[in-house]
Tab-separated table of C-alpha atoms and ligand atoms in Angstrom:
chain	number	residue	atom	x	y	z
A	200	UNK	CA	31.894	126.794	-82.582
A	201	UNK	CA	34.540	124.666	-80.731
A	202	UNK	CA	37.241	123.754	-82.407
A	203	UNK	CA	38.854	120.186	-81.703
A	204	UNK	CA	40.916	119.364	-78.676
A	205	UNK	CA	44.199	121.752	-78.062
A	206	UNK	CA	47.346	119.822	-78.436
A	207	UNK	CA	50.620	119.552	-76.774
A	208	UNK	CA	53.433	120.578	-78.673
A	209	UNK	CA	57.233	119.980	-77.532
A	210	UNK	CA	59.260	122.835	-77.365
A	211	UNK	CA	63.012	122.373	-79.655
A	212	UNK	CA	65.941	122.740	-77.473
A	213	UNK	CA	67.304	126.017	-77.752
A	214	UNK	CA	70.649	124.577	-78.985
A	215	UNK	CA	68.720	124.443	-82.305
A	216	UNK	CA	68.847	127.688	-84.267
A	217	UNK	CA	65.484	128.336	-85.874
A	218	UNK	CA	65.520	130.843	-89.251
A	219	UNK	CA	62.810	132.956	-90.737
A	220	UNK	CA	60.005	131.063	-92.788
A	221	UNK	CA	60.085	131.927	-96.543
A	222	UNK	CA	56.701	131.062	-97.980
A	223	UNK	CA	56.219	131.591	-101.577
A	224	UNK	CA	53.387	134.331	-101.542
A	225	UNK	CA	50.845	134.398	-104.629
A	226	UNK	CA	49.906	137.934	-104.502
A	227	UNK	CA	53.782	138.476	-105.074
A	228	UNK	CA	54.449	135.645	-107.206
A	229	UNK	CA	57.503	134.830	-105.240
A	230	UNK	CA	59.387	133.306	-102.415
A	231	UNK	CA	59.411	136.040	-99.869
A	232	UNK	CA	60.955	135.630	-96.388
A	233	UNK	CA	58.090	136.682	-93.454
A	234	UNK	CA	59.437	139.756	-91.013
A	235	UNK	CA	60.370	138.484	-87.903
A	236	UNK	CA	57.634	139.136	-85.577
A	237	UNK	CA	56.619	138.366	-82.278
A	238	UNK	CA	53.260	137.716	-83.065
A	239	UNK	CA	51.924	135.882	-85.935
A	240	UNK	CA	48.247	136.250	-87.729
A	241	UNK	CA	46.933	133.149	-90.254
A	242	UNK	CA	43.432	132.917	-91.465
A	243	UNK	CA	42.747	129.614	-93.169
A	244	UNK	CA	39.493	129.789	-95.094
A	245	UNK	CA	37.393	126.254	-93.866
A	246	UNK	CA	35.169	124.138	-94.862
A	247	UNK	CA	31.666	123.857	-96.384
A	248	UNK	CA	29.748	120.752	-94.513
A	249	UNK	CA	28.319	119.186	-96.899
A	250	UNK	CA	30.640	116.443	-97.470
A	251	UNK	CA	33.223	114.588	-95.379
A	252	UNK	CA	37.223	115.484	-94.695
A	253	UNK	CA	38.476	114.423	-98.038
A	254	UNK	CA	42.623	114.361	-98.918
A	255	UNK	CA	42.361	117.795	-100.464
A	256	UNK	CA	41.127	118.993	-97.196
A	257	UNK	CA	43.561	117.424	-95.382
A	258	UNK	CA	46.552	118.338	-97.489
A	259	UNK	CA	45.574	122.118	-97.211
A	260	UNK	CA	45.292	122.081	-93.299
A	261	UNK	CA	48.331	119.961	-92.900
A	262	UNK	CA	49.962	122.751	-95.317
A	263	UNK	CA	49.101	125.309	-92.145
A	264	UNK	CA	49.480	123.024	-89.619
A	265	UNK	CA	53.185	122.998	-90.741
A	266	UNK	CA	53.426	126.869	-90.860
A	267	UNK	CA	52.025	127.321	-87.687
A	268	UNK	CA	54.621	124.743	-86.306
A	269	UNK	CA	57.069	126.243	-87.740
A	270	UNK	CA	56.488	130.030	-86.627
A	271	UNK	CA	55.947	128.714	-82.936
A	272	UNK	CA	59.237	126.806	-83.035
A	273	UNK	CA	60.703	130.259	-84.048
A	274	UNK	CA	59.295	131.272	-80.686
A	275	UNK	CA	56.320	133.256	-82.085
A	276	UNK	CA	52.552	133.544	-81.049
A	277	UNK	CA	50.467	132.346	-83.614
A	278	UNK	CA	46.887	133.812	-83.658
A	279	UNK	CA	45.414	131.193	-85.860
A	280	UNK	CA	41.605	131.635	-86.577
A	281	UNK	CA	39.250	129.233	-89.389
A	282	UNK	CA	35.757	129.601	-90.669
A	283	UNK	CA	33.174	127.110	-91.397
A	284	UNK	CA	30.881	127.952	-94.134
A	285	UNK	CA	27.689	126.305	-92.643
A	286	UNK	CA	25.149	128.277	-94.670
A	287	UNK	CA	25.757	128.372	-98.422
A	288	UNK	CA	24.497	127.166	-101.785
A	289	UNK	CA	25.577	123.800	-102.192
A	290	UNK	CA	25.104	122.889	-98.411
A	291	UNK	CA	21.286	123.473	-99.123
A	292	UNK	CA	21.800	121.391	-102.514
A	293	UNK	CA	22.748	118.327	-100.574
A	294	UNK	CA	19.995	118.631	-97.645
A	295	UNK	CA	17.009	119.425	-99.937
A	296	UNK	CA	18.670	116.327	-102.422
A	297	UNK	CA	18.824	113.970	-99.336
A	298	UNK	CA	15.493	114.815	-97.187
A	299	UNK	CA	17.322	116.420	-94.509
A	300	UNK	CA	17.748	119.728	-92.547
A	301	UNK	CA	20.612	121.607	-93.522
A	302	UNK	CA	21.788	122.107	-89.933
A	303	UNK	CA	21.636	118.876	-89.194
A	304	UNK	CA	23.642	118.021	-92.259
A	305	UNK	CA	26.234	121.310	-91.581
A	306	UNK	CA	26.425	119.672	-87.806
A	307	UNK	CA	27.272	115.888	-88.780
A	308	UNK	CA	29.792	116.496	-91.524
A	309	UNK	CA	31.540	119.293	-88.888
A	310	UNK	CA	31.712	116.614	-86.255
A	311	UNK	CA	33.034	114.417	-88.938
A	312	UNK	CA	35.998	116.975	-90.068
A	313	UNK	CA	36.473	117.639	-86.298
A	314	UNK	CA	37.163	113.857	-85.474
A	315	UNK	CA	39.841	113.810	-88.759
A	316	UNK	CA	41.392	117.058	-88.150
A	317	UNK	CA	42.191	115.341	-84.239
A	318	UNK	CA	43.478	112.287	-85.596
A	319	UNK	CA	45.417	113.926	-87.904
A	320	UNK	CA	46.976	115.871	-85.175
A	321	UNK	CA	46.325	119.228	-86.730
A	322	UNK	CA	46.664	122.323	-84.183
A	323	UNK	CA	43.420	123.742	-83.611
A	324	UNK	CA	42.731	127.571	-84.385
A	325	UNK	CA	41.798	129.442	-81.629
A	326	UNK	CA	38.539	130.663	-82.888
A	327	UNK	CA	36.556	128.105	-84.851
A	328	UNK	CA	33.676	130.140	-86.291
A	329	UNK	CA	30.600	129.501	-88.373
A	330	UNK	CA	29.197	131.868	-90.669
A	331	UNK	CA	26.100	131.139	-88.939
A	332	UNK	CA	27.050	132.011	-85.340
A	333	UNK	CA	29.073	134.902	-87.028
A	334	UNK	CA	26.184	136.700	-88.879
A	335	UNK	CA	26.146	140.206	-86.820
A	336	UNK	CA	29.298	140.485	-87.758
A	337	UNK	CA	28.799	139.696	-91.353
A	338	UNK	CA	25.908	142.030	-91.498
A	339	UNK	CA	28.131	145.077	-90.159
A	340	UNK	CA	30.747	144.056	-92.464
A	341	UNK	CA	28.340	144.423	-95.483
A	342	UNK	CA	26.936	147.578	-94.289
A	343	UNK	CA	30.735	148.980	-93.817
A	344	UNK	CA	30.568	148.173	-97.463
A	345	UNK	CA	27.343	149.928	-97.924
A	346	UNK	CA	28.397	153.192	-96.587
A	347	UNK	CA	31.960	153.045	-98.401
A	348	UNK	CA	29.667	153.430	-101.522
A	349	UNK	CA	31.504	150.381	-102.742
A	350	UNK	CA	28.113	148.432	-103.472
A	351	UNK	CA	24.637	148.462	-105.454
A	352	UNK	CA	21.901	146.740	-105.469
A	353	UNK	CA	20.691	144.069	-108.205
A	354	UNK	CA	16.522	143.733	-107.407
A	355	UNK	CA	16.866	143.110	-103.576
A	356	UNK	CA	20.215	141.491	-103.353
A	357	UNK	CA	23.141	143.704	-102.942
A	358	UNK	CA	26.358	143.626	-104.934
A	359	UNK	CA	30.020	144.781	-104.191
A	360	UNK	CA	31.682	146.282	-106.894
A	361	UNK	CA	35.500	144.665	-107.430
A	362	UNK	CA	36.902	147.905	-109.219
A	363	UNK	CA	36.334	149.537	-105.603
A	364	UNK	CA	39.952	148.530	-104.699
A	365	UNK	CA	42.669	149.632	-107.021
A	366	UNK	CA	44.115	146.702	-106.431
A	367	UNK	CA	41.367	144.406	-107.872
A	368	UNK	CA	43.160	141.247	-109.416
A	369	UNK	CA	46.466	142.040	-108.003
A	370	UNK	CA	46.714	138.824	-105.796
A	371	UNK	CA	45.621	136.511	-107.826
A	372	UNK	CA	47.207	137.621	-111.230
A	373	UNK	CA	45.113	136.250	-113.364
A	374	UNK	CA	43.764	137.485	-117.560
A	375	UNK	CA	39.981	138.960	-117.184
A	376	UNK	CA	39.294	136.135	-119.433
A	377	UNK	CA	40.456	133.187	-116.941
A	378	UNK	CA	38.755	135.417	-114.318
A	379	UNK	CA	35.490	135.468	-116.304
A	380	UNK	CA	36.022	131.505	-116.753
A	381	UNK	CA	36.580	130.223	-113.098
A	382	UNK	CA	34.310	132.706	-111.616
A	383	UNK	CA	31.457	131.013	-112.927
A	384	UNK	CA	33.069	127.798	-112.157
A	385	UNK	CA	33.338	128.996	-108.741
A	386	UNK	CA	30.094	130.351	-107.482
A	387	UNK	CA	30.406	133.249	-108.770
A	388	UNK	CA	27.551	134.395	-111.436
A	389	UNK	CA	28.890	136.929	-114.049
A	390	UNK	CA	25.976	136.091	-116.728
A	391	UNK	CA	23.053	137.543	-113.799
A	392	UNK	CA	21.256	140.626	-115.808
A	393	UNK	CA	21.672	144.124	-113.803
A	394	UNK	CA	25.680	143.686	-112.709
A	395	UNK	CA	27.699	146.556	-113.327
A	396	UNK	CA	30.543	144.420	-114.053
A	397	UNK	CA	30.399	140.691	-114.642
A	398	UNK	CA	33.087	139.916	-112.054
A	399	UNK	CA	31.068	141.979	-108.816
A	400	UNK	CA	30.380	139.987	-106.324
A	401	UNK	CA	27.303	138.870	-104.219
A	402	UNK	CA	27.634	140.006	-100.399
A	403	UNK	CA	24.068	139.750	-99.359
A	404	UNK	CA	21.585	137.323	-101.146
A	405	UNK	CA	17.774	138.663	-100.450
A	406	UNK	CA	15.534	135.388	-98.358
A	407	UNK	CA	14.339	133.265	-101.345
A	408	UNK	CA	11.444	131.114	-100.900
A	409	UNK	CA	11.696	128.254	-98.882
A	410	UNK	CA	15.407	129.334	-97.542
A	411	UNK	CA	16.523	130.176	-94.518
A	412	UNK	CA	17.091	134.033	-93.955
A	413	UNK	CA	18.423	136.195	-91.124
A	414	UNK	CA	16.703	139.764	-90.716
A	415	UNK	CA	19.186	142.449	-91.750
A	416	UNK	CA	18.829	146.702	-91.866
A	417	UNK	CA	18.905	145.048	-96.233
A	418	UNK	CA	16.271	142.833	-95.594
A	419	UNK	CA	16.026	139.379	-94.861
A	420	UNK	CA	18.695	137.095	-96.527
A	421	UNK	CA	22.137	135.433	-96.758
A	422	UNK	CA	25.778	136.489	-96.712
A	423	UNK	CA	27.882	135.969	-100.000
A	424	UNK	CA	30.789	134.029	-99.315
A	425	UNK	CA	33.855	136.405	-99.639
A	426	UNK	CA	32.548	138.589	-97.236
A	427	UNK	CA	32.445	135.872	-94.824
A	428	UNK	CA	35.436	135.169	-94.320
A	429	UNK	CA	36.449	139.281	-94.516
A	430	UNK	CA	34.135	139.639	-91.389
A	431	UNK	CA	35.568	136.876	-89.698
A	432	UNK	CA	39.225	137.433	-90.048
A	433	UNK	CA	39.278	141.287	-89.194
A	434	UNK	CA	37.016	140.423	-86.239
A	435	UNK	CA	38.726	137.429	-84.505
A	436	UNK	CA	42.409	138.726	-85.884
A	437	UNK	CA	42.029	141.802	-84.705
A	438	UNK	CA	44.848	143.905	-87.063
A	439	UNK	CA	46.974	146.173	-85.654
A	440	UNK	CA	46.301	149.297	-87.648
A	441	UNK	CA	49.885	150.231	-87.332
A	442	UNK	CA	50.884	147.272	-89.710
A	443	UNK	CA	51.087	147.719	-93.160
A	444	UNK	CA	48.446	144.646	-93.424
A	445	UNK	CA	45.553	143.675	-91.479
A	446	UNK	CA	47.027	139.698	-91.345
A	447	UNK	CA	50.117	138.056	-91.886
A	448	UNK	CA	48.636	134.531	-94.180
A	449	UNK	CA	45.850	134.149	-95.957
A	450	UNK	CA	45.487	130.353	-96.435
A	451	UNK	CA	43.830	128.112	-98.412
A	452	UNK	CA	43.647	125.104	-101.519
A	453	UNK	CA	44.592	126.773	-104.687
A	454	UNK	CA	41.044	127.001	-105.858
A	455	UNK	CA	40.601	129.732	-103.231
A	456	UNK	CA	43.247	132.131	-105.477
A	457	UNK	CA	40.671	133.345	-107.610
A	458	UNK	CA	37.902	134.585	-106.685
A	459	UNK	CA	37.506	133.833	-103.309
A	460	UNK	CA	40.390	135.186	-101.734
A	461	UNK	CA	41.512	137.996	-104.032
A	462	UNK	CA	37.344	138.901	-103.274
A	463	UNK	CA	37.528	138.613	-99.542
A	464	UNK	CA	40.816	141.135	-99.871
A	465	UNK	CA	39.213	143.458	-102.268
A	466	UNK	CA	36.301	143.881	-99.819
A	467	UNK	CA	38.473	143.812	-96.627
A	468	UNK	CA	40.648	146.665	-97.802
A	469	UNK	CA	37.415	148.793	-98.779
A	470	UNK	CA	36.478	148.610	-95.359
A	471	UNK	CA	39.741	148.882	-93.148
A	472	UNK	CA	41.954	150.604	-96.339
A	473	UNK	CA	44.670	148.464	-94.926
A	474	UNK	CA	46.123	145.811	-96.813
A	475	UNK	CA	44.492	142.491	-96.299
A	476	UNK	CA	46.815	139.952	-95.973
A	477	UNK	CA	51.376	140.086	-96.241
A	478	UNK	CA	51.374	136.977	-97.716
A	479	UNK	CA	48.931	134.361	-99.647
A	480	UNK	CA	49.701	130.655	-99.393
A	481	UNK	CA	48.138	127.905	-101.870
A	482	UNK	CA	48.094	124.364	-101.488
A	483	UNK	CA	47.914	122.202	-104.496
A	484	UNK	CA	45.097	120.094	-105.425
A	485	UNK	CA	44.647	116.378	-104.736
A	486	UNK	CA	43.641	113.862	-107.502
A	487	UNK	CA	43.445	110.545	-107.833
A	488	UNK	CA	44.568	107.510	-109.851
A	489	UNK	CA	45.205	110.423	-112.635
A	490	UNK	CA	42.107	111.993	-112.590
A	491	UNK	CA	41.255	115.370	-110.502
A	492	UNK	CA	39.398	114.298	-107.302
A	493	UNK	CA	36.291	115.919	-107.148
A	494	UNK	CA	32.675	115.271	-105.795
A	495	UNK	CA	31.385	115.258	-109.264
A	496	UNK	CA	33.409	112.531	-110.231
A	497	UNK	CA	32.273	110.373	-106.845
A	498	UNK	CA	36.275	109.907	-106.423
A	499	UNK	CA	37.315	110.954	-103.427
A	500	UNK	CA	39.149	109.880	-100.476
A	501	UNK	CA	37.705	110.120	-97.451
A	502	UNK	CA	40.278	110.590	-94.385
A	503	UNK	CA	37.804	109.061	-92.309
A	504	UNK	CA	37.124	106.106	-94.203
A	505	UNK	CA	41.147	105.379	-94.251
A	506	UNK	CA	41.839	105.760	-90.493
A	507	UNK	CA	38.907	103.456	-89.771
A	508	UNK	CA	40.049	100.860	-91.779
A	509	UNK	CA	43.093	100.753	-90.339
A	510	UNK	CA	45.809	103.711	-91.830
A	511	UNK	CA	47.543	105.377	-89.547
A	512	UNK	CA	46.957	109.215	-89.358
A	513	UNK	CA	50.763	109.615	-89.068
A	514	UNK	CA	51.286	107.848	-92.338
A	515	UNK	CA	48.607	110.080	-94.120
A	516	UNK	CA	50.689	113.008	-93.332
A	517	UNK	CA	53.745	111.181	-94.115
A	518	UNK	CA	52.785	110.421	-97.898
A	519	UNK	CA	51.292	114.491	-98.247
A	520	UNK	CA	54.532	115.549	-96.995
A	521	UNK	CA	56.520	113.655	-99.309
A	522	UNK	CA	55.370	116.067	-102.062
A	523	UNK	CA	56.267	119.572	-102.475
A	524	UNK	CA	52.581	121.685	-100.505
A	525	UNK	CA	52.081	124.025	-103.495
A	526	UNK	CA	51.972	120.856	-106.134
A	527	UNK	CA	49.506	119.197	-107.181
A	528	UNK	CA	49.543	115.792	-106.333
A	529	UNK	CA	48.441	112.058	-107.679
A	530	UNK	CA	47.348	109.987	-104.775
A	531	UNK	CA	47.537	106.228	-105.222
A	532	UNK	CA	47.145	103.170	-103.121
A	533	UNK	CA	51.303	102.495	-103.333
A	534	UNK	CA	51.413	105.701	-101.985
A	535	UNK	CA	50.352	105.267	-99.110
A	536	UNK	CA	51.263	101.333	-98.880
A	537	UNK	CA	55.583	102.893	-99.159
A	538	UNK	CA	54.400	105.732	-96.505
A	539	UNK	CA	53.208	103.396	-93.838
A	540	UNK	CA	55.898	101.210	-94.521
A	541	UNK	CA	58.344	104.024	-93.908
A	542	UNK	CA	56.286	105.333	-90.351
A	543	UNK	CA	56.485	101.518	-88.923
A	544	UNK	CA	60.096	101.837	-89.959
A	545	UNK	CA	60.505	105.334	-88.259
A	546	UNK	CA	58.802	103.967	-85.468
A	547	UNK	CA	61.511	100.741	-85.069
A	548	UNK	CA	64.190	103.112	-85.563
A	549	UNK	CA	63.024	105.564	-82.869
A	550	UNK	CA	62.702	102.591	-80.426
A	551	UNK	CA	66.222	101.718	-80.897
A	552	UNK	CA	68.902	101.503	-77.697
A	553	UNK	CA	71.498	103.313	-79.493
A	554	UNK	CA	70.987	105.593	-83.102
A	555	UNK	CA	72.646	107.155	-85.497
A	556	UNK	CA	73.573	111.163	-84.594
A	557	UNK	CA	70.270	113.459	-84.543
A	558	UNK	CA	71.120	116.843	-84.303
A	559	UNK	CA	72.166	116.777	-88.102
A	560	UNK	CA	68.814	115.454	-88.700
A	561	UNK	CA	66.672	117.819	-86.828
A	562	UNK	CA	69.070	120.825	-88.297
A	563	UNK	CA	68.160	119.795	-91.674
A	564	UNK	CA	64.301	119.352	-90.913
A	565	UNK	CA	64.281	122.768	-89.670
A	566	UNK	CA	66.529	124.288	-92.956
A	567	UNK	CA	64.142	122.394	-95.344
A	568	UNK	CA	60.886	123.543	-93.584
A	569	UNK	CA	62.608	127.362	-93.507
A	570	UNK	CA	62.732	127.027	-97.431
A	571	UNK	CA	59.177	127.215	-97.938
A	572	UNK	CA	58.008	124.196	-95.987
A	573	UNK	CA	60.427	121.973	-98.414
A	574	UNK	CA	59.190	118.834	-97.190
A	575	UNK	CA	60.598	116.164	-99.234
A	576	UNK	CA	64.112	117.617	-98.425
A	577	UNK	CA	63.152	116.845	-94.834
A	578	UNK	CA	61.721	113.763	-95.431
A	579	UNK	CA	64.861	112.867	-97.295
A	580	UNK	CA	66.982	113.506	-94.263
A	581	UNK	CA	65.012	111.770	-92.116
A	582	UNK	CA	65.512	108.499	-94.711
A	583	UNK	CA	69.389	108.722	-94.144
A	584	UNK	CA	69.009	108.802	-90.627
A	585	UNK	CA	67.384	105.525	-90.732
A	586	UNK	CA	69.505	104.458	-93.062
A	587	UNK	CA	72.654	105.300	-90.463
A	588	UNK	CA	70.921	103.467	-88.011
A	589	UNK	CA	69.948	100.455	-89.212
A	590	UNK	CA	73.860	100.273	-90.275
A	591	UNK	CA	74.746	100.694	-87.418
A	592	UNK	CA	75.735	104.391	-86.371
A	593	UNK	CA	75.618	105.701	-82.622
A	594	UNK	CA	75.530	109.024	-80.993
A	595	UNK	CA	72.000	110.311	-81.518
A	596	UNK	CA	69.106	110.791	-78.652
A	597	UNK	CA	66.084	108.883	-79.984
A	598	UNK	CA	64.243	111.172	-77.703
A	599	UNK	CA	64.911	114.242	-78.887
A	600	UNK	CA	64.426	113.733	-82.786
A	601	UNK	CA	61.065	111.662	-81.792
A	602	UNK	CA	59.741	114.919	-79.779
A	603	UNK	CA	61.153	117.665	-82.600
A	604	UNK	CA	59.248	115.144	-85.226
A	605	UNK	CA	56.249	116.132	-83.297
A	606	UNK	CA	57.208	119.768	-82.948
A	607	UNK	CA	57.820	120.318	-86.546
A	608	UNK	CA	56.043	117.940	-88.551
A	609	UNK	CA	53.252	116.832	-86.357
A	610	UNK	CA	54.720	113.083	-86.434
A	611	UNK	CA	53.501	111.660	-83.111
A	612	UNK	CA	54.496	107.713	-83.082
B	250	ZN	ZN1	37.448	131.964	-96.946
């Protein structure tokens, strides 16, 4: 699928020393500083159109937007590559609830997500794939798991056992009991008579009435989710078998911990016995007015809806950033009222004859965004900066720290 409209980026003067990124990694429940590498590979898992770009959405791909900054400011080649899940469970939901065809449906809210994802001057991946488009690859992926052993069959749909990988449960480090809990929360189905284990996972769903199917050597059906996004990211990633791991970051919202990604790693390794992924990045989850935003609750925020009525895109990113990525975070109205008061005040202060000094500034961006993307440190700096120069301080180049506001925080005014 194509993926929105390439962006330029500004390159940093080389005066400014850029360090190693150290990302706190779930799988090793720790800050852990990336190897330096010439060459960088992030799979963010996407989204399922069934629903517009909401803030959750947009915190998690600003999250990766702001790694993949960073590791090109280090001077790296990024190899960034996202899914769409345009065939799955509750995308049929909503078109059968609402009269309509489910690729229309998967098309429209795609378009949507494209249009925020540009104004919200995100860098696009270089392969934007949907499952749909992608399905000889997920049907060799599933047969890789076929002839591994590492899967059964449950009447005609086919099952891949979790306890296949030693390492089952190792990235996401959570009790079999919360497992059992958000599994079923999560799409998963651990009650369904005939599992081995409650916890295995669907890779191939047989053609159910009235659904669409694609013709596979397992008869007609659907791909399970996990193994989506497994076929996708060894395909368009394309691991270097000499590396310890087949990818370098595994993105996603925090919801993906369990069981999507530790899944979709499970079920990689059984077919490449590499490693899946170095590291395993989590965004935090967006409510609202002190309740969790969700799409059961009707609350959400639609990015959309806020940049047509005015908000600038700039300012959305602004108020996301102003809170550590991997926290959750309250969204409110005064929020986003102080963050667009502070952009039109970054903007006056960037148009400025003469500023206060910059290089600090852009030093201590880079140092907080090193520290596993420590935003509101950066944020912070760039408050005393204005705060210098509306009192009155000279020496900076207005220029420069508008251009490496763009390079490293995707701040275009
Ligand atoms: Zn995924």
């Amino acid at each position: 699928m194509r993926a929105w409209p390439d962006l330029y980026i500004p390159q940093l003067h080389s005066r400014f020393q850029v360090p190693q990124l150290a990302l706190f990694n779930t799988s090793a429940q720790t800050i852990e500083t990336l190897p330096k590498k010439s060459h960088y590979r992030m799979y963010v898992c996407g989204i399922t159109p069934y629903d517009a770009t909401h803030l959750g959405h947009a915190a998690t791909y600003l999250t990766f937007d702001l790694i993949n900054r960073f590791l090109r400011a280090m001077g790296a080649k990024v190899d960034f590559v996202q899914n769409i899940t345009d065939i799955d469970d509750p995308l049929l939901e909503r078109a059968q609830r609402d009269g309509v065809d489910w690729k229309v449906l998967a098309q429209s809210q795609v378009d949507l997500f494209i249009g925020d994802m540009t104004d919200l001057h995100i860098i696009p991946p270089q392969n934007y794939i949907g499952v749909v488009e992608a399905m000889p690859l997920v049907i060799d992926a599933v047969q890789k798991l076929r002839d591994a052993g590492t899967t059964y069959e449950v009447g005609s749909d086919i099952y891949y056992r979790v306890h296949s990988d030693s390492e089952f449960g190792e990235r996401s480090h959570y009790s079999q009991e919360k497992m059992l809990e958000i599994f079923a929360e999560r799409g998963g189905d651990p009650k369904k008579p005939g599992k081995e284990d409650p916890l295995d996972a669907l890779v191939w769903l047989s053609q159910r009435e009235g659904e669409p199917g694609w013709p596979s050597p397992f008869g007609a059906g659907r791909p399970g989710w996990h193994i989506e996004c497994c076929a996708i990211a060894l395909h368009y990633l394309r691991p270097d078998a000499s590396d310890d791991y087949a990818i370098d970051i595994q993105g996603g919202g925090s919801d993906l911990i369990f069981p999507h990604h530790e899944m979709s790693a499970a079920q990689s390794r059984s077919i490449k016995g590499q490693k899946f992924a170095r590291s395993y990045v989590h965004s935090g989850m967006i409510g609202l007015d002190g309740e969790k935003m969700s799409k059961s609750l009707g609350n959400l925020v639609f990015v959309s809806k806020l940049i047509s009525s005015g908000v600038n895109p700039a300012a959305i990113r602004w108020a996301l950033m102003g809170h550590p990525y991997a926290a959750d975070l309250m969204w409110t109205d005064s929020l986003l009222a102080q963050s667009t008061i502070d952009i039109d005040r970054l903007q006056l202060n960037l148009a400025r004859m003469e500023v206060a000094p910059t290089d600090e500034v852009i030093a201590e961006i880079i140092a907080a965004l090193s520290q596993n993307l420590d935003t509101p440190r950066a944020l912070d700096a760039i408050k005393r900066w204005m705060q210098s120069t509306e009192a009155g301080a000279t020496g900076g180049v207005a220029g420069e720290l508008s251009r490496a506001l763009d390079t490293l925080l995707g701040i275009a005014l």
